[in-house]
Structure formats: structure tokens, C-alpha cells
PDB file of C-alpha atoms in Angstrom:
ATOM      1  CA  ALA A1495     -62.711  28.296   7.626  1.00  0.00           C
ATOM      2  CA  ALA A1496     -59.617  30.471   7.751  1.00  0.00           C
ATOM      3  CA  ALA A1497     -59.123  29.888  11.124  1.00  0.00           C
ATOM      4  CA  ALA A1498     -59.734  25.556  10.305  1.00  0.00           C
ATOM      5  CA  ALA A1499     -57.450  26.776   8.508  1.00  0.00           C
ATOM      6  CA  ALA A1500     -54.674  28.493  10.465  1.00  0.00           C
ATOM      7  CA  ALA A1501     -55.000  25.668  13.009  1.00  0.00           C
ATOM      8  CA  THR A1502     -54.219  23.050  10.860  1.00  0.00           C
ATOM      9  CA  LYS A1503     -50.794  24.846  10.540  1.00  0.00           C
ATOM     10  CA  ARG A1504     -49.963  25.054  13.832  1.00  0.00           C
ATOM     11  CA  ALA A1505     -51.169  21.337  14.531  1.00  0.00           C
ATOM     12  CA  ALA A1506     -48.877  20.666  12.155  1.00  0.00           C
ATOM     13  CA  PRO A1507     -45.282  18.669  13.490  1.00  0.00           C
ATOM     14  CA  ALA A1508     -43.080  21.400  13.114  1.00  0.00           C
ATOM     15  CA  LYS A1509     -39.780  20.122  11.407  1.00  0.00           C
ATOM     16  CA  PRO A1510     -35.861  20.407  12.426  1.00  0.00           C
ATOM     17  CA  PRO A1511     -33.942  22.846  10.460  1.00  0.00           C
ATOM     18  CA  PRO A1512     -31.533  21.227   8.153  1.00  0.00           C
ATOM     19  CA  PRO A1513     -28.167  21.179   9.636  1.00  0.00           C
ATOM     20  CA  LYS A1514     -25.417  24.420   9.545  1.00  0.00           C
ATOM     21  CA  GLN A1515     -23.367  24.038   6.904  1.00  0.00           C
ATOM     22  CA  HIS A1516     -20.042  24.999   7.746  1.00  0.00           C
ATOM     23  CA  GLN A1517     -19.256  28.019   4.189  1.00  0.00           C
ATOM     24  CA  ARG A1518     -16.216  29.452   3.987  1.00  0.00           C
ATOM     25  CA  GLY A1519     -16.905  33.086   2.879  1.00  0.00           C
ATOM     26  CA  PRO A1520     -15.687  36.783   3.892  1.00  0.00           C
ATOM     27  CA  SER A1521     -17.000  36.630   7.960  1.00  0.00           C
ATOM     28  CA  MET A1522     -14.120  33.957   7.839  1.00  0.00           C
ATOM     29  CA  LYS A1523     -10.643  35.696   7.707  1.00  0.00           C
ATOM     30  CA  ILE A1524      -7.694  34.302   9.455  1.00  0.00           C
ATOM     31  CA  ALA A1525      -6.349  37.003  11.604  1.00  0.00           C
ATOM     32  CA  PRO A1526      -2.706  37.918  11.042  1.00  0.00           C
ATOM     33  CA  SER A1527      -0.437  35.997  14.200  1.00  0.00           C
ATOM     34  CA  THR A1528       0.598  40.093  16.146  1.00  0.00           C
ATOM     35  CA  ALA A1529       3.011  38.336  18.256  1.00  0.00           C
ATOM     36  CA  THR A1530       6.879  39.733  17.785  1.00  0.00           C
ATOM     37  CA  ALA A1531       8.429  37.085  20.227  1.00  0.00           C
ATOM     38  CA  PRO A1532       9.864  34.193  19.244  1.00  0.00           C
ATOM     39  CA  ALA A1533       8.576  30.808  19.937  1.00  0.00           C
ATOM     40  CA  LYS A1534      10.630  28.438  22.211  1.00  0.00           C
ATOM     41  CA  VAL A1535      11.817  25.329  21.507  1.00  0.00           C
ATOM     42  CA  ALA A1536      12.336  22.503  23.590  1.00  0.00           C
ATOM     43  CA  ALA A1537      15.285  21.205  24.298  1.00  0.00           C
ATOM     44  CA  PRO A1538      16.238  18.397  22.054  1.00  0.00           C
ATOM     45  CA  ARG A1539      15.816  14.804  23.822  1.00  0.00           C
ATOM     46  CA  PRO A1540      18.230  12.894  24.423  1.00  0.00           C
ATOM     47  CA  LYS A1541      18.120   9.727  22.992  1.00  0.00           C
ATOM     48  CA  SER A1542      16.896   6.503  24.601  1.00  0.00           C
ATOM     49  CA  SER A1543      17.756   3.078  23.511  1.00  0.00           C
ATOM     50  CA  VAL A1544      14.211   1.865  22.384  1.00  0.00           C
ATOM     51  CA  VAL A1545      14.114   2.471  18.966  1.00  0.00           C
ATOM     52  CA  THR A1546      10.116   3.063  17.583  1.00  0.00           C
ATOM     53  CA  ILE A1547       8.881   2.193  14.029  1.00  0.00           C
ATOM     54  CA  ALA A1548       9.059   5.574  13.258  1.00  0.00           C
ATOM     55  CA  GLU A1549      12.532   6.129  13.946  1.00  0.00           C
ATOM     56  CA  GLU A1550      13.852   2.723  12.794  1.00  0.00           C
ATOM     57  CA  PRO A1551      15.495   2.702   9.126  1.00  0.00           C
ATOM     58  CA  THR A1552      14.124   1.044   6.550  1.00  0.00           C
ATOM     59  CA  SER A1553      15.983  -2.159   5.341  1.00  0.00           C
ATOM     60  CA  ALA A1554      14.466  -2.782   1.727  1.00  0.00           C
ATOM     61  CA  LEU A1555      16.564  -2.825  -1.312  1.00  0.00           C
ATOM     62  CA  LYS A1556      13.241  -1.962  -3.202  1.00  0.00           C
ATOM     63  CA  GLU A1557       9.605  -1.449  -2.792  1.00  0.00           C
ATOM     64  CA  GLY A1558       6.952  -1.874  -4.838  1.00  0.00           C
ATOM     65  CA  MET A1559       3.029  -3.088  -6.220  1.00  0.00           C
ATOM     66  CA  LEU A1560       2.303  -6.281  -8.305  1.00  0.00           C
ATOM     67  CA  PHE A1561       0.449  -8.418  -9.393  1.00  0.00           C
ATOM     68  CA  LYS A1562       1.994 -11.950  -8.059  1.00  0.00           C
ATOM     69  CA  LYS A1563      -0.500 -15.262  -9.152  1.00  0.00           C
ATOM     70  CA  ALA A1564      -2.112 -17.927  -6.793  1.00  0.00           C
ATOM     71  CA  MET A1565       0.266 -20.900  -5.877  1.00  0.00           C
ATOM     72  CA  GLY A1566      -2.881 -22.896  -6.630  1.00  0.00           C
ATOM     73  CA  LYS A1567      -5.720 -22.605  -9.179  1.00  0.00           C
ATOM     74  CA  SER A1568      -9.966 -20.912  -8.130  1.00  0.00           C
ATOM     75  CA  LYS A1569     -12.939 -23.456  -7.544  1.00  0.00           C
ATOM     76  CA  LEU A1570     -13.885 -22.886 -11.613  1.00  0.00           C
ATOM     77  CA  GLY A1571      -9.854 -23.891 -13.035  1.00  0.00           C
ATOM     78  CA  LYS A1572      -8.991 -20.501 -13.557  1.00  0.00           C
ATOM     79  CA  SER A1573      -5.426 -18.754 -12.598  1.00  0.00           C
ATOM     80  CA  ASN A1574      -6.019 -16.577  -9.202  1.00  0.00           C
ATOM     81  CA  TRP A1575      -4.171 -13.205 -10.224  1.00  0.00           C
ATOM     82  CA  LYS A1576      -4.433 -10.445  -7.039  1.00  0.00           C
ATOM     83  CA  MET A1577      -2.015  -7.114  -6.416  1.00  0.00           C
ATOM     84  CA  ARG A1578       0.538  -7.059  -3.194  1.00  0.00           C
ATOM     85  CA  PHE A1579       3.015  -4.627  -2.372  1.00  0.00           C
ATOM     86  CA  PHE A1580       6.324  -6.542  -2.200  1.00  0.00           C
ATOM     87  CA  SER A1581       9.368  -5.670   0.058  1.00  0.00           C
ATOM     88  CA  LEU A1582      12.688  -7.394  -1.234  1.00  0.00           C
ATOM     89  CA  SER A1583      15.250  -7.196   1.941  1.00  0.00           C
ATOM     90  CA  ALA A1584      19.033  -8.590   2.314  1.00  0.00           C
ATOM     91  CA  ALA A1585      17.539 -11.209   3.261  1.00  0.00           C
ATOM     92  CA  GLU A1586      14.056 -12.118   1.829  1.00  0.00           C
ATOM     93  CA  LEU A1587      11.509 -10.897  -0.521  1.00  0.00           C
ATOM     94  CA  ALA A1588       8.016 -10.444   1.761  1.00  0.00           C
ATOM     95  CA  TYR A1589       4.298  -9.478  -0.382  1.00  0.00           C
ATOM     96  CA  TYR A1590       1.801  -7.961   1.757  1.00  0.00           C
ATOM     97  CA  ASP A1591      -2.661  -7.645   1.009  1.00  0.00           C
ATOM     98  CA  SER A1592      -1.971  -3.516   0.491  1.00  0.00           C
ATOM     99  CA  TYR A1593      -0.242  -0.803  -0.243  1.00  0.00           C
ATOM    100  CA  GLY A1594       2.946  -0.063   2.508  1.00  0.00           C
ATOM    101  CA  GLY A1595       3.139  -3.511   4.351  1.00  0.00           C
ATOM    102  CA  ALA A1596       4.478  -3.210   7.677  1.00  0.00           C
ATOM    103  CA  SER A1597       5.282  -0.574   7.926  1.00  0.00           C
ATOM    104  CA  THR A1598       1.517   0.496   7.315  1.00  0.00           C
ATOM    105  CA  GLY A1599       0.579  -2.480   9.647  1.00  0.00           C
ATOM    106  CA  ALA A1600      -0.801  -4.464   6.413  1.00  0.00           C
ATOM    107  CA  LYS A1601      -1.288  -7.724   6.150  1.00  0.00           C
ATOM    108  CA  LYS A1602       1.874 -10.723   5.471  1.00  0.00           C
ATOM    109  CA  LYS A1603       0.914 -12.917   3.103  1.00  0.00           C
ATOM    110  CA  GLY A1604       4.032 -14.740   2.494  1.00  0.00           C
ATOM    111  CA  ALA A1605       8.280 -14.769   1.526  1.00  0.00           C
ATOM    112  CA  VAL A1606      11.312 -16.211   0.230  1.00  0.00           C
ATOM    113  CA  ALA A1607      13.853 -16.003   1.306  1.00  0.00           C
ATOM    114  CA  LEU A1608      17.069 -15.410  -0.904  1.00  0.00           C
ATOM    115  CA  GLY A1609      18.619 -17.933   0.021  1.00  0.00           C
ATOM    116  CA  GLU A1610      16.409 -20.970  -1.394  1.00  0.00           C
ATOM    117  CA  VAL A1611      15.902 -18.293  -4.450  1.00  0.00           C
ATOM    118  CA  SER A1612      17.136 -20.926  -7.587  1.00  0.00           C
ATOM    119  CA  ALA A1613      16.515 -18.459 -10.459  1.00  0.00           C
ATOM    120  CA  VAL A1614      15.113 -15.157 -12.022  1.00  0.00           C
ATOM    121  CA  LYS A1615      13.351 -15.316 -15.076  1.00  0.00           C
ATOM    122  CA  LEU A1616      12.076 -14.154 -17.256  1.00  0.00           C
ATOM    123  CA  ALA A1617       8.189 -16.160 -18.140  1.00  0.00           C
ATOM    124  CA  PRO A1618       8.021 -17.786 -21.320  1.00  0.00           C
ATOM    125  CA  SER A1619       5.444 -15.545 -23.952  1.00  0.00           C
ATOM    126  CA  THR A1620       2.417 -17.379 -23.154  1.00  0.00           C
ATOM    127  CA  THR A1621       1.601 -16.218 -19.790  1.00  0.00           C
ATOM    128  CA  LYS A1622       0.587 -12.804 -18.819  1.00  0.00           C
ATOM    129  CA  ALA A1623       3.332  -9.644 -20.058  1.00  0.00           C
ATOM    130  CA  ASN A1624       6.368  -8.389 -18.653  1.00  0.00           C
ATOM    131  CA  THR A1625       5.780 -11.672 -16.637  1.00  0.00           C
ATOM    132  CA  PHE A1626       9.059 -13.459 -14.373  1.00  0.00           C
ATOM    133  CA  ILE A1627       9.186 -16.431 -12.415  1.00  0.00           C
ATOM    134  CA  VAL A1628      11.489 -16.526  -8.995  1.00  0.00           C
ATOM    135  CA  ILE A1629      12.318 -20.370  -8.257  1.00  0.00           C
ATOM    136  CA  VAL A1630      12.744 -21.720  -4.751  1.00  0.00           C
ATOM    137  CA  GLY A1631      12.976 -25.416  -4.829  1.00  0.00           C
ATOM    138  CA  SER A1632      10.711 -27.524  -7.027  1.00  0.00           C
ATOM    139  CA  LYS A1633       8.426 -23.897  -6.750  1.00  0.00           C
ATOM    140  CA  GLU A1634       7.975 -21.059  -9.317  1.00  0.00           C
ATOM    141  CA  LEU A1635       6.329 -17.700  -7.567  1.00  0.00           C
ATOM    142  CA  GLN A1636       4.982 -15.891 -11.319  1.00  0.00           C
ATOM    143  CA  ILE A1637       5.316 -12.200 -10.121  1.00  0.00           C
ATOM    144  CA  GLN A1638       3.773  -9.553 -13.190  1.00  0.00           C
ATOM    145  CA  ALA A1639       4.386  -5.816 -13.438  1.00  0.00           C
ATOM    146  CA  ALA A1640       2.876  -3.139 -14.988  1.00  0.00           C
ATOM    147  CA  THR A1641       5.717  -2.884 -17.759  1.00  0.00           C
ATOM    148  CA  LYS A1642       8.314  -4.686 -18.852  1.00  0.00           C
ATOM    149  CA  ALA A1643      10.985  -1.712 -17.969  1.00  0.00           C
ATOM    150  CA  GLU A1644       9.364  -2.172 -13.855  1.00  0.00           C
ATOM    151  CA  ALA A1645       9.495  -5.723 -14.839  1.00  0.00           C
ATOM    152  CA  ASP A1646      13.133  -6.064 -15.862  1.00  0.00           C
ATOM    153  CA  ASP A1647      14.470  -4.102 -12.622  1.00  0.00           C
ATOM    154  CA  TRP A1648      13.057  -6.332 -10.271  1.00  0.00           C
ATOM    155  CA  MET A1649      14.668  -9.177 -11.608  1.00  0.00           C
ATOM    156  CA  VAL A1650      18.157  -7.529 -11.938  1.00  0.00           C
ATOM    157  CA  SER A1651      17.410  -6.342  -7.920  1.00  0.00           C
ATOM    158  CA  ILE A1652      15.718 -10.082  -6.529  1.00  0.00           C
ATOM    159  CA  LYS A1653      19.318 -11.464  -8.938  1.00  0.00           C
ATOM    160  CA  ALA A1654      21.711  -9.493  -7.321  1.00  0.00           C
ATOM    161  CA  ALA A1655      20.490  -9.504  -3.094  1.00  0.00           C
ATOM    162  CA  CYS A1656      20.499 -13.198  -3.638  1.00  0.00           C
ATOM    163  CA  GLY A1657      24.072 -14.047  -5.840  1.00  0.00           C
ATOM    164  CA  LEU A1658      22.524 -14.657  -8.820  1.00  0.00           C
ATOM    165  CA  ALA A1659      23.527 -11.664 -11.180  1.00  0.00           C
TER     166      ALA A1659
END
């Protein structure tokens, strides 16, 4: 019976060993550098006339994450608020679908030309707290900041960029 039990143990398929995990312990020491000669530094390359994105200076006057109210209504009839990354430049107030805006490859969802802005004001108290309105023609862009101070700072910045201050 013992021989039969041993034969069935041999016939069972062997389980593969678990994958090895890297563990940092006393066996994984980092050896100090033994080089005594200073590392060679490449001579600076001349700048080309082509400007890469990394070298391009940012033209944003102010950037940050804010909530934006959709211009329409949802299918259920309620207003729709979405978090957007806003970037204020000298020419426009643009908003993107994710943090970082154009510098991170985020999709531009919309923009308001600052020359078309007629007013920037606090929203009525019946709306969400820390909300301000950017009026462009007959449309109102409602934006909500995290704090009253942040909303005030955005309003001052937008007014100054539009020449409404």
C-alpha cells in the first residue's frame, strides 16, 4: 500500500514554484563608487532654431483645477458639473479634460477668447458656493473654485487679462 501511495504522489503534476520576488536585505548592498577621476561632462550643444516643447516657456498666467457647469442639461434635467483643468493665457481661458492641460497632452474641451468677455462676477447665492460667472456674449460660463479666496483670485486674474479690472 505504501508503494501505491508513493506511485500516486509521483504521478500528480508538480505545481510550478511561486515567482521569485525581489527582496532588499543584507545580501543586496550597494557598493560605494571607487572611481576617483571626475566624470566627463559633455560640452553644451548649441541651441538650434527649433524649439522643443520642453524649452518652450509657458504662457499661462494662471492654471488650476476647477468645476465647470455644462452649458446644457443632462438627460435627467439636472445641471452637470465637471472637474476641468483651466489655463488662463493672455489670449484665452481654456479648459481641458485632465490635469496639466496641453503640456501633458490632455484634450482641450473648450476655450473663451478674452476679447469676447464682457463681465466676470460672483454667481448669485442660489448657486453653489465659491462660484463665479464669465459672461461671453449671451452665454454664461459658470465656474466653481474650492474656496472663496481661490474664486476671488481667479476673478481678479481673468478681469486683469481681459482689461476689465
